PDB file of C-alpha atoms in Angstrom:
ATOM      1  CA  UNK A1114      19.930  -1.782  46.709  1.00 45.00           C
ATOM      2  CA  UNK A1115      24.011  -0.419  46.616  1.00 48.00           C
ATOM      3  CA  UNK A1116      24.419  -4.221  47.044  1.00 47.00           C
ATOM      4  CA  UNK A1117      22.820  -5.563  44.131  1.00 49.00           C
ATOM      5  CA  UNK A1118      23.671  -2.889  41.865  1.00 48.00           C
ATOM      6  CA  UNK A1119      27.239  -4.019  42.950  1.00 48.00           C
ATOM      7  CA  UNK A1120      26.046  -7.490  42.317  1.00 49.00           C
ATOM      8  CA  UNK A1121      24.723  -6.844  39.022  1.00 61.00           C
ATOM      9  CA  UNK A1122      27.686  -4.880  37.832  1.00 61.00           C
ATOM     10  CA  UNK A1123      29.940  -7.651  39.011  1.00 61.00           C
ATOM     11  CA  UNK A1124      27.830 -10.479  36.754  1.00 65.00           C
ATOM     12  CA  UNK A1125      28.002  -8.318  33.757  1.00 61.00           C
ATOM     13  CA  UNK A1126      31.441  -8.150  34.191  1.00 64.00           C
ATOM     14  CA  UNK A1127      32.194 -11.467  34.544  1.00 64.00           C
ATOM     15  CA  UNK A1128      29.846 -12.625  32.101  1.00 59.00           C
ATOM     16  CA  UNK A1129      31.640  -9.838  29.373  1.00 61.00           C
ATOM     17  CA  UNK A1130      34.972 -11.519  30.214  1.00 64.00           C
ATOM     18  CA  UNK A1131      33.738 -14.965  29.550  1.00 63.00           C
ATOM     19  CA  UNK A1132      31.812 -14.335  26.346  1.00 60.00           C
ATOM     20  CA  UNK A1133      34.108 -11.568  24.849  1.00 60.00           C
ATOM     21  CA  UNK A1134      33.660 -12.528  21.478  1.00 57.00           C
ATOM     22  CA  UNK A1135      30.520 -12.420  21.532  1.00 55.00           C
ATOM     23  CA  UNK A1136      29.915  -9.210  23.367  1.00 53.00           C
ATOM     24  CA  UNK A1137      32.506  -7.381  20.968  1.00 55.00           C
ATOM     25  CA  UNK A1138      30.718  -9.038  17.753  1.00 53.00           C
ATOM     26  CA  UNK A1139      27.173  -7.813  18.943  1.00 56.00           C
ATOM     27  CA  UNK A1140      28.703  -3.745  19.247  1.00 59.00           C
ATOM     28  CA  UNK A1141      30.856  -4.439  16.232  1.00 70.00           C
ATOM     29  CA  UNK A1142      27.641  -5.311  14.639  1.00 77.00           C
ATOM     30  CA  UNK A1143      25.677  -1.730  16.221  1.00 75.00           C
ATOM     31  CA  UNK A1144      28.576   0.263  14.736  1.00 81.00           C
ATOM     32  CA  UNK A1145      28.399  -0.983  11.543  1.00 82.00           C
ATOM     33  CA  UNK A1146      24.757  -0.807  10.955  1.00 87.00           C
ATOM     34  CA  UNK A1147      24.634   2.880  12.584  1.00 87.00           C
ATOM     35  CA  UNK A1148      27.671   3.842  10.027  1.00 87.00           C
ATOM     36  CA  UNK A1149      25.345   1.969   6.883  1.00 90.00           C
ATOM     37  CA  UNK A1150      22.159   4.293   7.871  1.00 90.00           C
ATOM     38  CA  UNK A1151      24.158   7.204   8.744  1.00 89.00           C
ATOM     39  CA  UNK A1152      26.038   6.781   5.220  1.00 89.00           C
ATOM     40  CA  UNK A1153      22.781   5.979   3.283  1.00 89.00           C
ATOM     41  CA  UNK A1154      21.100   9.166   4.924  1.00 87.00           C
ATOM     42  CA  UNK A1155      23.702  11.083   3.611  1.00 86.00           C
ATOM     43  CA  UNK A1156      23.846   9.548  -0.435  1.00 86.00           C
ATOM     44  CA  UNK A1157      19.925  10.000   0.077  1.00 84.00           C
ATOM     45  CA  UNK A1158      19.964  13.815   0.677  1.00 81.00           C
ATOM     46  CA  UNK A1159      22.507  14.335  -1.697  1.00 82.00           C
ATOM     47  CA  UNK A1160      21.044  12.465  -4.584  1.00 81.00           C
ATOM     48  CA  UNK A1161      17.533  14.586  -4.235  1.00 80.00           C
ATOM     49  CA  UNK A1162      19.759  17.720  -4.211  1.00 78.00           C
ATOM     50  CA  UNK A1163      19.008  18.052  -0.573  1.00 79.00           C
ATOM     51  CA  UNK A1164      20.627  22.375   0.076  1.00 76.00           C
ATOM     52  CA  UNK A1165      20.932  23.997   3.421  1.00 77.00           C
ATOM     53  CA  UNK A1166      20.946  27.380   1.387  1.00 79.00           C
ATOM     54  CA  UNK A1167      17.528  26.221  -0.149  1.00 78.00           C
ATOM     55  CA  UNK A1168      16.380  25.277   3.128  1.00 78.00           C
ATOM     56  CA  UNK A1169      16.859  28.322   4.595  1.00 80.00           C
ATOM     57  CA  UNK A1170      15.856  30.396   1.756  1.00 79.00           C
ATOM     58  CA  UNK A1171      12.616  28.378   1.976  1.00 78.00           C
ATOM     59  CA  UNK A1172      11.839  29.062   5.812  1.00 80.00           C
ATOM     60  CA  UNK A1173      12.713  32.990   4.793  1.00 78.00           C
ATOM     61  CA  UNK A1174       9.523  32.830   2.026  1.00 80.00           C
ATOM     62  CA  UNK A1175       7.367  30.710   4.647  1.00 80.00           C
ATOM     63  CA  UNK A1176       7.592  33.646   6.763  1.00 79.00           C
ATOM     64  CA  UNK A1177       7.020  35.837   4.077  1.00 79.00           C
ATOM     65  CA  UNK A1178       3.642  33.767   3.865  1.00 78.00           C
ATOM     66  CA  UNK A1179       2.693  33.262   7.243  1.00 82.00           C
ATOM     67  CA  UNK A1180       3.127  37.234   7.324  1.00 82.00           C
ATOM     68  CA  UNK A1181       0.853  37.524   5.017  1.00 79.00           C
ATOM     69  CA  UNK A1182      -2.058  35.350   6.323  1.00 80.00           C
ATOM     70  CA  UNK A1183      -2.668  37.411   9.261  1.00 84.00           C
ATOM     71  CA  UNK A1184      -4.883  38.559  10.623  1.00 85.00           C
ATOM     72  CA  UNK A1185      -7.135  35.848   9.445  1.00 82.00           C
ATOM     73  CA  UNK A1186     -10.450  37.172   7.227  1.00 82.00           C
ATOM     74  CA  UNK A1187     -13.402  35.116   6.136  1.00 81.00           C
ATOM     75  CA  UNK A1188     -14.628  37.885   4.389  1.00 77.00           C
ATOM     76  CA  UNK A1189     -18.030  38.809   4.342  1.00 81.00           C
ATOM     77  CA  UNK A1190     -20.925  36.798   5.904  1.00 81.00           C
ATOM     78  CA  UNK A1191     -22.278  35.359   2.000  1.00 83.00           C
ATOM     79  CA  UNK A1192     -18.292  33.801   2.391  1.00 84.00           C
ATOM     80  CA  UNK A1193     -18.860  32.377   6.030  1.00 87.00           C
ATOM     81  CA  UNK A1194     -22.342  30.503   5.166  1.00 90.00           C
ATOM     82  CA  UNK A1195     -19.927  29.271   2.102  1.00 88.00           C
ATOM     83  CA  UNK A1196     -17.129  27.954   3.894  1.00 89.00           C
ATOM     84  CA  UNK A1197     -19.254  26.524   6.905  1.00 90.00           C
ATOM     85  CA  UNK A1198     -21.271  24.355   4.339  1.00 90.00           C
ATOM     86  CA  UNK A1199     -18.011  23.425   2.569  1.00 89.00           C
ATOM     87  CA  UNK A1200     -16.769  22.285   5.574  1.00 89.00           C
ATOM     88  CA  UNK A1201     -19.650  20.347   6.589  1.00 90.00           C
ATOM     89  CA  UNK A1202     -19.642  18.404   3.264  1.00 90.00           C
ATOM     90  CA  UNK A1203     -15.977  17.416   3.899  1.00 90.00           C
ATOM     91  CA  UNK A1204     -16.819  15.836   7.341  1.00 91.00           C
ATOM     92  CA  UNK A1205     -19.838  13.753   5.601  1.00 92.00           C
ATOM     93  CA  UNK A1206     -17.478  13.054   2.549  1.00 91.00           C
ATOM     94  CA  UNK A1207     -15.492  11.394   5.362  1.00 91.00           C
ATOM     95  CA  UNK A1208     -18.105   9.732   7.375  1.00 92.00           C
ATOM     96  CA  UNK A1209     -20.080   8.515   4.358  1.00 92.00           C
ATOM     97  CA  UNK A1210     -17.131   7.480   2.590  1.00 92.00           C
ATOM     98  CA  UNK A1211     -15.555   5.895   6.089  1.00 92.00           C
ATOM     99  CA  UNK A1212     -18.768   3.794   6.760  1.00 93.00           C
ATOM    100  CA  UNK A1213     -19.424   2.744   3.210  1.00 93.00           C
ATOM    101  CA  UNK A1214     -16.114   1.131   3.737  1.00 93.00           C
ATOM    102  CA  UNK A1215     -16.806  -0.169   6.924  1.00 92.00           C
ATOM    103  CA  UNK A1216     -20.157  -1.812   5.921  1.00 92.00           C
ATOM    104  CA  UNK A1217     -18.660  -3.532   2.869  1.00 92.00           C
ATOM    105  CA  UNK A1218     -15.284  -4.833   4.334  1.00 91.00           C
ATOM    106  CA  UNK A1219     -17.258  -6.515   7.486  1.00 90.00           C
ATOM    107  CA  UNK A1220     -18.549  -9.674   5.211  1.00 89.00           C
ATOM    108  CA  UNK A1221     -15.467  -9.714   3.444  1.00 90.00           C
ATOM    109  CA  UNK A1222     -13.015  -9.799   5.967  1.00 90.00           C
ATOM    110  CA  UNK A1223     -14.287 -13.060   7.436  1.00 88.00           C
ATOM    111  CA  UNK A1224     -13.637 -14.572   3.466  1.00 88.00           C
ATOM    112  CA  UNK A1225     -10.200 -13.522   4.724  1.00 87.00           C
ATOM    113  CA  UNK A1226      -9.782 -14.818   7.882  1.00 86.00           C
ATOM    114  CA  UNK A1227      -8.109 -17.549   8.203  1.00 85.00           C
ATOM    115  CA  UNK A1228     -10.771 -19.086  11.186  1.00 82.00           C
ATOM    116  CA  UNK A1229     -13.891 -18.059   9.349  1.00 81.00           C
ATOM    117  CA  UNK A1230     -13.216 -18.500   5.425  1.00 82.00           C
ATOM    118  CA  UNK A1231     -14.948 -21.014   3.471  1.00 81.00           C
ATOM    119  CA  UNK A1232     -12.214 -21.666   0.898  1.00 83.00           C
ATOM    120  CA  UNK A1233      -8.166 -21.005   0.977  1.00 87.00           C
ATOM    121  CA  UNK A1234      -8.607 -19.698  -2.307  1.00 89.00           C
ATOM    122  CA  UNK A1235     -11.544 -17.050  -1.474  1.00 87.00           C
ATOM    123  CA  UNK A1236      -9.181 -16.080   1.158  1.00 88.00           C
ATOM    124  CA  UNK A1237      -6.155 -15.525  -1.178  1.00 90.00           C
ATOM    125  CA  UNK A1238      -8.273 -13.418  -3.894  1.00 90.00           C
ATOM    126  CA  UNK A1239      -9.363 -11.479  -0.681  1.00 88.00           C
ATOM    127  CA  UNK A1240      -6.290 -10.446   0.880  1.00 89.00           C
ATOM    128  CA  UNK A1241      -4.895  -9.892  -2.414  1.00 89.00           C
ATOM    129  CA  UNK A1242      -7.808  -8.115  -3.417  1.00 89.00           C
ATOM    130  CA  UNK A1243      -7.552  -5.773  -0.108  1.00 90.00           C
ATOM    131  CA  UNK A1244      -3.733  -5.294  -0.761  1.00 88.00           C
ATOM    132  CA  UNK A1245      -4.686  -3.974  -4.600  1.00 89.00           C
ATOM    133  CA  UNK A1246      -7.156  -1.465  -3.012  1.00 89.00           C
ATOM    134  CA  UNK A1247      -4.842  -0.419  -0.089  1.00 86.00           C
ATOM    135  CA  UNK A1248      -1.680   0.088  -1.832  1.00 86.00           C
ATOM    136  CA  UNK A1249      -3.362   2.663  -4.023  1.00 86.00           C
ATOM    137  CA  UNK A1250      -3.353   6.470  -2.365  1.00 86.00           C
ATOM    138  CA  UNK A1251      -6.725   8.275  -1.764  1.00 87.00           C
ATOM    139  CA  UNK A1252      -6.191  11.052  -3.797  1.00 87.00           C
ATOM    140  CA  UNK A1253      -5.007   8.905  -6.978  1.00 89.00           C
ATOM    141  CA  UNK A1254      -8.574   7.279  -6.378  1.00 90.00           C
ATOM    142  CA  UNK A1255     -10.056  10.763  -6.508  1.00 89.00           C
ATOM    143  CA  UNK A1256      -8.674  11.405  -9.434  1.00 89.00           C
ATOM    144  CA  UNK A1257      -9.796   8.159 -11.117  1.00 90.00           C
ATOM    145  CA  UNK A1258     -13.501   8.610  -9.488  1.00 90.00           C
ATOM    146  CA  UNK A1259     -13.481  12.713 -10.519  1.00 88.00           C
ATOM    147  CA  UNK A1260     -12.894  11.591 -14.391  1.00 89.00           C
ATOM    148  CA  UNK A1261     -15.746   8.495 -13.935  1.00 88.00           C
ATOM    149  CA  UNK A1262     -18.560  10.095 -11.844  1.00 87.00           C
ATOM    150  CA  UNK A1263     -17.747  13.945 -11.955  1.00 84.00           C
ATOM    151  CA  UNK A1264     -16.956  16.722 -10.126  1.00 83.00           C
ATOM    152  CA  UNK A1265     -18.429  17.024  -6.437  1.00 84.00           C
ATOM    153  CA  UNK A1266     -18.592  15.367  -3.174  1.00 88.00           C
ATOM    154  CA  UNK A1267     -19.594  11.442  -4.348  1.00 90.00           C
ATOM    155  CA  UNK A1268     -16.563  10.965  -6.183  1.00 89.00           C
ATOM    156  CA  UNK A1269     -14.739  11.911  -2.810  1.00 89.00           C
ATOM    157  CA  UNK A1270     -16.946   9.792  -0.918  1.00 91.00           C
ATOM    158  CA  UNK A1271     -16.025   6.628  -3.489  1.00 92.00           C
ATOM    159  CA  UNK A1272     -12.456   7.428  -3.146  1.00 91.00           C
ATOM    160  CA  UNK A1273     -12.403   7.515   0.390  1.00 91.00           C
ATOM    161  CA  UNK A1274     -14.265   4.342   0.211  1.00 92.00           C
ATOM    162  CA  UNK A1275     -12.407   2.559  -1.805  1.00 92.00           C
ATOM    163  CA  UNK A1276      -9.317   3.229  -0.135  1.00 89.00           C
ATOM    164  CA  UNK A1277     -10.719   2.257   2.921  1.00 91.00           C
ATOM    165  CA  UNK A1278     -12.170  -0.549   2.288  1.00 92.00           C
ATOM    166  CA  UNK A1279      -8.430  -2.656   1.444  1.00 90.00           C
ATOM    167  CA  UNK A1280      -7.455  -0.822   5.209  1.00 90.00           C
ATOM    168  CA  UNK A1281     -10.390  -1.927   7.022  1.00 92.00           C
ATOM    169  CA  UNK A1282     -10.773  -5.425   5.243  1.00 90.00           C
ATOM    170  CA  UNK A1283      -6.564  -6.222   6.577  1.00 89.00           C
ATOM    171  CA  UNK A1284      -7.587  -4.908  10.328  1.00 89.00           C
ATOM    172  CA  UNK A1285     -10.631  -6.566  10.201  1.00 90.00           C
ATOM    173  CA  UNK A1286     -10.006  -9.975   9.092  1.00 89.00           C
ATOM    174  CA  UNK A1287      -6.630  -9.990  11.544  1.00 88.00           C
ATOM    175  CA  UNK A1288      -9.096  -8.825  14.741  1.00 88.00           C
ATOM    176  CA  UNK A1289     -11.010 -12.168  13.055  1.00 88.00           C
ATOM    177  CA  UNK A1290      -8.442 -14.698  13.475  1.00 85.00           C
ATOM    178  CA  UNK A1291      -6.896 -13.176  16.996  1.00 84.00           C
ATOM    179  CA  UNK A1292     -10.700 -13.738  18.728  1.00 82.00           C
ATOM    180  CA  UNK A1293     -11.291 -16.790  20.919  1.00 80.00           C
ATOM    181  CA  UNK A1294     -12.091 -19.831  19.604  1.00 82.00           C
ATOM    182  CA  UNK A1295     -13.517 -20.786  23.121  1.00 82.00           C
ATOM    183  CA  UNK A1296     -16.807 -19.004  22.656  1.00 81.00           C
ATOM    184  CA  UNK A1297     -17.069 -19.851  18.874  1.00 78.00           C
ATOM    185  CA  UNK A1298     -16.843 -23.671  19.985  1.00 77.00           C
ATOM    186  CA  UNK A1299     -19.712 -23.346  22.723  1.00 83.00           C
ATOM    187  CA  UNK A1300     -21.712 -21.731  20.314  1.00 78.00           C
ATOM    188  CA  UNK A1301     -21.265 -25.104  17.529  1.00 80.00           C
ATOM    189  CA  UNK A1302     -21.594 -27.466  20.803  1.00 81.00           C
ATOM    190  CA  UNK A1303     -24.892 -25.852  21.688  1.00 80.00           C
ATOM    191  CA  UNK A1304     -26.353 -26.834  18.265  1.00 78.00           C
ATOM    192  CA  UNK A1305     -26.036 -23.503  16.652  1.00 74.00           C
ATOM    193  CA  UNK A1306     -24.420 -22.811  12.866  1.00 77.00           C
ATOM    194  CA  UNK A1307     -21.743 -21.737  11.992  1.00 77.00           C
ATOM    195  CA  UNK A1308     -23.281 -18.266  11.362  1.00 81.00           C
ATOM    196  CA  UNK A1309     -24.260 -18.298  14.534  1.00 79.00           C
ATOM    197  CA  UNK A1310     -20.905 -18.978  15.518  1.00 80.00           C
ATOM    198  CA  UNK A1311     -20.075 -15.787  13.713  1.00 80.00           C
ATOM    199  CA  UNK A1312     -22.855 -13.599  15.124  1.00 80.00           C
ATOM    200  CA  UNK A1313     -22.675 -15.089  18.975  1.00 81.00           C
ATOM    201  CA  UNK A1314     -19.128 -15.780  19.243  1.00 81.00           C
ATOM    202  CA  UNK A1315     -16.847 -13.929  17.457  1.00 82.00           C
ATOM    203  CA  UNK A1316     -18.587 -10.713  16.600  1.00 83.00           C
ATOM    204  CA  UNK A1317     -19.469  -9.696  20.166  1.00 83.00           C
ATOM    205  CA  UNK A1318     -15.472 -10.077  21.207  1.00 82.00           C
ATOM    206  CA  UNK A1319     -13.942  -8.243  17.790  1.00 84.00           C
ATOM    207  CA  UNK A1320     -17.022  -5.127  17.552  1.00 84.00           C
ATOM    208  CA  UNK A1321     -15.072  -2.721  20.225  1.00 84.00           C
ATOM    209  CA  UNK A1322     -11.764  -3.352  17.765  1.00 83.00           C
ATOM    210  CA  UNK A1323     -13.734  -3.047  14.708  1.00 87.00           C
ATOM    211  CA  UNK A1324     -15.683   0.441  16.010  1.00 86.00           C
ATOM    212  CA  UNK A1325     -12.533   1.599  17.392  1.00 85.00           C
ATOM    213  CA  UNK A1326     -11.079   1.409  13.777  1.00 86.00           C
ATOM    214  CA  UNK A1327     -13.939   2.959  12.675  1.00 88.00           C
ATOM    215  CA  UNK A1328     -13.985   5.750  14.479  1.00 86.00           C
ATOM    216  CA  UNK A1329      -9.271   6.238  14.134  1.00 86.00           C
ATOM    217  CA  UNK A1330     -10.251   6.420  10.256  1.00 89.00           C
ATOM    218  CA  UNK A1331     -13.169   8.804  10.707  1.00 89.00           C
ATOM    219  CA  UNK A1332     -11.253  11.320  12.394  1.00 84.00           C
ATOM    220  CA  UNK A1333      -7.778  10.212   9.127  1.00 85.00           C
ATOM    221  CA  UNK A1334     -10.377  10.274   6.768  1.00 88.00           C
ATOM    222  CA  UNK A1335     -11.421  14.122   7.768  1.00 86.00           C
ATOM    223  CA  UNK A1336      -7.921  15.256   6.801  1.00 84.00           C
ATOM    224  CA  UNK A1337      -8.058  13.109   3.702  1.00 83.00           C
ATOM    225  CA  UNK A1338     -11.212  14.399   2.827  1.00 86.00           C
ATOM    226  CA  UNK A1339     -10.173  18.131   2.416  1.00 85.00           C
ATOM    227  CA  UNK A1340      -6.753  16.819   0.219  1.00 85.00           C
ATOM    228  CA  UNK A1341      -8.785  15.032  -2.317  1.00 85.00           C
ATOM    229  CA  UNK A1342     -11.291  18.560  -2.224  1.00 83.00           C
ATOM    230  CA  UNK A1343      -8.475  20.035  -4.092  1.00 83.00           C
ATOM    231  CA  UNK A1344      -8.767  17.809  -7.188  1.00 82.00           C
ATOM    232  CA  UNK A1345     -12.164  18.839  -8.095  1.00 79.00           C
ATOM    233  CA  UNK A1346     -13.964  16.232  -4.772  1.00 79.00           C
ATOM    234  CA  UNK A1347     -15.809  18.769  -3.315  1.00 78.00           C
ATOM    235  CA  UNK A1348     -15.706  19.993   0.243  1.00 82.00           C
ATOM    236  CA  UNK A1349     -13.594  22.375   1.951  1.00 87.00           C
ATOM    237  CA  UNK A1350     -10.874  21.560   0.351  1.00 85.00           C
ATOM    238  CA  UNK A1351     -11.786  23.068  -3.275  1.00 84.00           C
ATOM    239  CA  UNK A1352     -12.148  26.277  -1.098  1.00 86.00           C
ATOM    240  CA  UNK A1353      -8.834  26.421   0.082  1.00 86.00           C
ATOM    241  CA  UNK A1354      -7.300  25.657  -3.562  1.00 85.00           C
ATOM    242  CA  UNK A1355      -9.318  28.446  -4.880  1.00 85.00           C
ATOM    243  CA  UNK A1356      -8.132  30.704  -2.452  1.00 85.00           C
ATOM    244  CA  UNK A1357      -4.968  29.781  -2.937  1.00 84.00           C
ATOM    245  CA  UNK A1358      -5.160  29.950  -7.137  1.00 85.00           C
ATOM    246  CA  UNK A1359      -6.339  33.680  -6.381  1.00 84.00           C
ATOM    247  CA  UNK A1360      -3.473  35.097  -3.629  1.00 81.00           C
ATOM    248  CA  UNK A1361      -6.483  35.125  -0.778  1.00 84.00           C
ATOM    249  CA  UNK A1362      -3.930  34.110   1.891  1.00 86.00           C
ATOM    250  CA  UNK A1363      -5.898  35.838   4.652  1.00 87.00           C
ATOM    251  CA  UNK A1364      -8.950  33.266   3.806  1.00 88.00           C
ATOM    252  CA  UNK A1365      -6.618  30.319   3.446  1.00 88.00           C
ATOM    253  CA  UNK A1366      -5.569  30.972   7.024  1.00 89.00           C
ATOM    254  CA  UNK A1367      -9.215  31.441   7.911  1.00 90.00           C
ATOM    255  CA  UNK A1368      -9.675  27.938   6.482  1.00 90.00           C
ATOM    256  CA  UNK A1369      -6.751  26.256   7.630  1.00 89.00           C
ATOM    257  CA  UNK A1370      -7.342  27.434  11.026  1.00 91.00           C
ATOM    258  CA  UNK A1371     -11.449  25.572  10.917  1.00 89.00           C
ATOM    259  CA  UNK A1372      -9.955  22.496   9.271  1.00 89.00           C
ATOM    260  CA  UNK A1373      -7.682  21.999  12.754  1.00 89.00           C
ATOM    261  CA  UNK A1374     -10.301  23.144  14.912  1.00 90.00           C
ATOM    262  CA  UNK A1375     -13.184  20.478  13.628  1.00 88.00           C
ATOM    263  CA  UNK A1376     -10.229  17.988  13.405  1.00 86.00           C
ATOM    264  CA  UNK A1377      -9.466  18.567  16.886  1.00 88.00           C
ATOM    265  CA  UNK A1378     -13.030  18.354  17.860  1.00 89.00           C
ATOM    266  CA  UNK A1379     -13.538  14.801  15.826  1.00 86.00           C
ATOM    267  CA  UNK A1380     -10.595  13.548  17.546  1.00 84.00           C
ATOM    268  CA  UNK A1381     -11.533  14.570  21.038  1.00 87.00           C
ATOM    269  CA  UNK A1382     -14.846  12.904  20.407  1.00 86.00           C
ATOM    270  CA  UNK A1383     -13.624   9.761  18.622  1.00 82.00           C
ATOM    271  CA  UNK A1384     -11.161   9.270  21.715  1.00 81.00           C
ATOM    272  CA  UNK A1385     -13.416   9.664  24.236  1.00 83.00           C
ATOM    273  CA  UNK A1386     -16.106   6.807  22.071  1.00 81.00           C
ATOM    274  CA  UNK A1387     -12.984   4.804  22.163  1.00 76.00           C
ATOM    275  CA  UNK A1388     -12.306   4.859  25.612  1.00 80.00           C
ATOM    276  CA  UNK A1389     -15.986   4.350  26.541  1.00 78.00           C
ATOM    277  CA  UNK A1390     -15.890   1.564  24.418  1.00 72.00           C
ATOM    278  CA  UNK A1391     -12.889  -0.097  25.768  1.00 67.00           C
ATOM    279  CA  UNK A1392     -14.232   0.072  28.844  1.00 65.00           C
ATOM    280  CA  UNK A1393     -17.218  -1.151  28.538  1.00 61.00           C
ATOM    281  CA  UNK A1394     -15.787  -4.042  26.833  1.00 55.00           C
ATOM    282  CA  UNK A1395     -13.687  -4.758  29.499  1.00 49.00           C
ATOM    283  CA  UNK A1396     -16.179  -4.494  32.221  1.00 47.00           C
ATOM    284  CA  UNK A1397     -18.325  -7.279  29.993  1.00 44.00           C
ATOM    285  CA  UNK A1398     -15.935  -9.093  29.928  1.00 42.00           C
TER     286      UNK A1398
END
């Protein structure tokens, strides 16, 4: 091993010596990007008045609030029930609101694959059409869908859906054009359509992806689901803002504290599903 190593280091040597210029351009190159991101870090925190004195001021008043928020209260039992159904409306905000997606990107996203689109131009107004969706934030969509339908738990479901359905339409149609075109051309050679192309050959090798997805956004859209609950979307996120409105900090640590524990639970679950899934997958195939 001493003997290759010595090799090794001998080669780089020589090959340094022959291609100097080369080797000197490429670190000339490092230094200079590495001094243009360490310069442009710097004019960034300086032009949004970036202050270690504010900084530190500000972790002084965090603890200040953390202080404050324990020991964690939920109050009386009436407040428990309330926050325990609040909390279960935010986890089927995000399940409804993650499926709904699901369920209407799936026929779209083969208009946008490039291997299963029946027009270029179906599969332009769909990817641009996914992009539109996409690049807008879930809680701007809250807002939009709290001023159209009301306060309450469906306009959080819509936003969520919305949103979602631009993400999952992109992952979608791209697990669409990486499948096989192996199985999709036995399908066609055994007589069958070119649905049944879809439904035989390409949907049986691009479902674990697709319910993997599913299930990553779920466990997102949980988290999501309690921001949007601030703007008026219901769940346990309007909870927590009233709290907060009305100095409570003992009960916003109460509900900060269930929020991580059911999102810890969801993602335990929604790993293990994934797992089992890509494992069964595998072993079909």
């Amino acid at each position: 091993m001493n003997g290759d190593d010595g090799y090794s280091a001998l080669e780089e040597t020589a090959l340094r010596t022959r291609y100097r210029t080369s080797f000197g351009a490429n670190d000339r190159t490092g230094y200079v990007i590495t001094a243009l991101a360490a310069a442009l870090l710097v004019f960034g925190l300086w032009h949004l008045g970036f202050s270690f004195t504010k900084f530190l001021n500000g972790l002084a008043n965090l603890g200040n609030f953390i202080t404050l928020m324990f020991p964690p209260s939920w109050g009386d039992t009436a407040s428990l029930l309330r926050l325990l159904k609040a909390l279960g409306e935010t986890v089927a905000i995000a399940f409804l609101g993650t499926m709904l997606a699901a369920v209407i990107a799936l026929p779209l996203s083969f208009l946008a694959a490039n291997n299963t689109t029946v027009s270029q131009i179906l599969r332009f107004f769909a990817r641009r059409s996914f992009d539109t969706l996409r690049g807008v934030d879930t809680l701007v969509w809250a807002l939009i869908w709290v001023n159209v339908v009301g306060l309450g738990p469906f306009a959080g479901v819509l936003a969520i859906a919305i949103s979602d359905i631009g993400s999952f339409g992109k992952l979608f149609s791209e697990a669409i054009e990486a499948s096989d075109r192996k199985p999709v051309e036995g399908v066609i050679a055994s007589g069958g359509s070119r649905l049944h192309a879809i439904r035989f050959g390409i949907l049986p090798q691009v479902s674990p992806v697709l319910i993997s997805q599913y299930l990553y956004y779920f466990e997102s859209n949980t988290r999501s689901a309690t921001i949007i609950g601030i703007v008026g979307a219901g769940g346990i996120g309007l909870q927590l803002s009233e709290q907060i409105r009305t100095l409570e900090w003992q009960t916003v640590c109460f509900i900060i504290i269930m929020i991580l524990i059911t999102v810890s639970i969801i993602d335990l679950i929604s790993t293990r599903l994934r797992i089992a899934i890509s494992g069964n997958a595998g072993t079909t195939i």
